[in-house]
mmCIF file of C-alpha atoms and ligand atoms in Angstrom:
data_model
loop_
_atom_site.group_PDB
_atom_site.id
_atom_site.type_symbol
_atom_site.label_atom_id
_atom_site.label_comp_id
_atom_site.label_asym_id
_atom_site.label_seq_id
_atom_site.Cartn_x
_atom_site.Cartn_y
_atom_site.Cartn_z
ATOM 1 C CA UNK A 1 -22.181 -22.014 -5.297
ATOM 2 C CA UNK A 2 -21.072 -19.057 -3.139
ATOM 3 C CA UNK A 3 -17.552 -20.360 -2.528
ATOM 4 C CA UNK A 4 -16.726 -21.153 -6.140
ATOM 5 C CA UNK A 5 -14.556 -18.314 -6.530
ATOM 6 C CA UNK A 6 -12.491 -18.678 -3.636
ATOM 7 C CA UNK A 7 -11.806 -22.399 -4.782
ATOM 8 C CA UNK A 8 -10.104 -21.166 -7.823
ATOM 9 C CA UNK A 9 -6.651 -21.601 -6.148
ATOM 10 C CA UNK A 10 -7.297 -25.015 -4.979
ATOM 11 C CA UNK A 11 -7.970 -26.234 -1.373
ATOM 12 C CA UNK A 12 -9.146 -23.783 1.026
ATOM 13 C CA UNK A 13 -6.571 -22.917 3.391
ATOM 14 C CA UNK A 14 -6.730 -21.533 6.884
ATOM 15 C CA UNK A 15 -4.507 -18.929 8.509
ATOM 16 C CA UNK A 16 -2.405 -21.499 10.721
ATOM 17 C CA UNK A 17 -1.542 -18.563 13.013
ATOM 18 C CA UNK A 18 -5.181 -17.639 13.673
ATOM 19 C CA UNK A 19 -5.862 -21.201 14.245
ATOM 20 C CA UNK A 20 -2.910 -21.941 16.587
ATOM 21 C CA UNK A 21 -1.967 -18.856 18.816
ATOM 22 C CA UNK A 22 0.930 -20.718 20.169
ATOM 23 C CA UNK A 23 2.710 -20.409 16.909
ATOM 24 C CA UNK A 24 5.018 -17.500 17.329
ATOM 25 C CA UNK A 25 6.037 -15.327 14.280
ATOM 26 C CA UNK A 26 9.410 -14.264 15.223
ATOM 27 C CA UNK A 27 12.549 -13.570 13.209
ATOM 28 C CA UNK A 28 14.298 -16.141 15.400
ATOM 29 C CA UNK A 29 11.855 -18.817 14.316
ATOM 30 C CA UNK A 30 13.256 -19.528 11.044
ATOM 31 C CA UNK A 31 11.769 -22.935 10.819
ATOM 32 C CA UNK A 32 8.297 -21.282 10.505
ATOM 33 C CA UNK A 33 9.411 -18.295 8.527
ATOM 34 C CA UNK A 34 11.258 -20.842 5.995
ATOM 35 C CA UNK A 35 7.714 -22.320 5.236
ATOM 36 C CA UNK A 36 6.892 -18.873 3.982
ATOM 37 C CA UNK A 37 9.524 -18.308 1.364
ATOM 38 C CA UNK A 38 9.964 -19.801 -1.851
ATOM 39 C CA UNK A 39 12.769 -22.074 -3.094
ATOM 40 C CA UNK A 40 14.548 -18.964 -4.441
ATOM 41 C CA UNK A 41 14.112 -17.000 -1.047
ATOM 42 C CA UNK A 42 10.984 -14.836 -2.054
ATOM 43 C CA UNK A 43 8.358 -14.225 0.290
ATOM 44 C CA UNK A 44 5.224 -16.235 -0.853
ATOM 45 C CA UNK A 45 1.902 -14.157 -1.408
ATOM 46 C CA UNK A 46 -0.754 -14.547 1.075
ATOM 47 C CA UNK A 47 -2.763 -16.446 -1.461
ATOM 48 C CA UNK A 48 -0.458 -19.313 -1.575
ATOM 49 C CA UNK A 49 0.418 -19.320 2.354
ATOM 50 C CA UNK A 50 -3.220 -19.144 3.351
ATOM 51 C CA UNK A 51 -2.328 -16.586 6.107
ATOM 52 C CA UNK A 52 -4.637 -13.697 6.841
ATOM 53 C CA UNK A 53 -3.667 -10.107 5.965
ATOM 54 C CA UNK A 54 -2.639 -9.370 9.507
ATOM 55 C CA UNK A 55 -0.469 -12.399 9.954
ATOM 56 C CA UNK A 56 0.957 -12.111 6.401
ATOM 57 C CA UNK A 57 2.039 -8.673 7.201
ATOM 58 C CA UNK A 58 3.794 -9.870 10.433
ATOM 59 C CA UNK A 59 5.558 -12.812 8.570
ATOM 60 C CA UNK A 60 7.046 -10.523 5.998
ATOM 61 C CA UNK A 61 8.340 -8.201 8.521
ATOM 62 C CA UNK A 62 9.822 -10.909 10.461
ATOM 63 C CA UNK A 63 11.529 -12.294 7.407
ATOM 64 C CA UNK A 64 12.901 -9.042 6.444
ATOM 65 C CA UNK A 65 14.349 -8.805 9.921
ATOM 66 C CA UNK A 66 15.759 -12.365 9.579
ATOM 67 C CA UNK A 67 17.363 -11.595 6.469
ATOM 68 C CA UNK A 68 18.911 -8.615 7.990
ATOM 69 C CA UNK A 69 20.362 -10.866 10.739
ATOM 70 C CA UNK A 70 21.609 -13.208 8.018
ATOM 71 C CA UNK A 71 19.269 -15.830 9.285
ATOM 72 C CA UNK A 72 17.593 -16.348 6.063
ATOM 73 C CA UNK A 73 18.941 -15.704 2.556
ATOM 74 C CA UNK A 74 18.568 -12.486 1.227
ATOM 75 C CA UNK A 75 17.088 -12.096 -2.354
ATOM 76 C CA UNK A 76 15.936 -8.683 -3.774
ATOM 77 C CA UNK A 77 12.327 -8.762 -4.818
HETATM 78 ZN ZN1 LIG B 1 -4.109 -14.907 11.019
#
């Protein structure tokens, strides 16, 4: 099958931000950003979040901003 390689990491995931344009990626929106950081406060890789490259970049930028504003815990990568 053509998709076998992509299935290596489990269920196929969608970029939820492409799917739902109403979801705003913003440093103030910590409820959303928290879903993209691990228990130890690290930003999850796109492979795990299922976000596309464009939105993943946006997410990590906003997480960094949120950390700067002390809205999210800061952990050095
Ligand atoms: Zn996307």
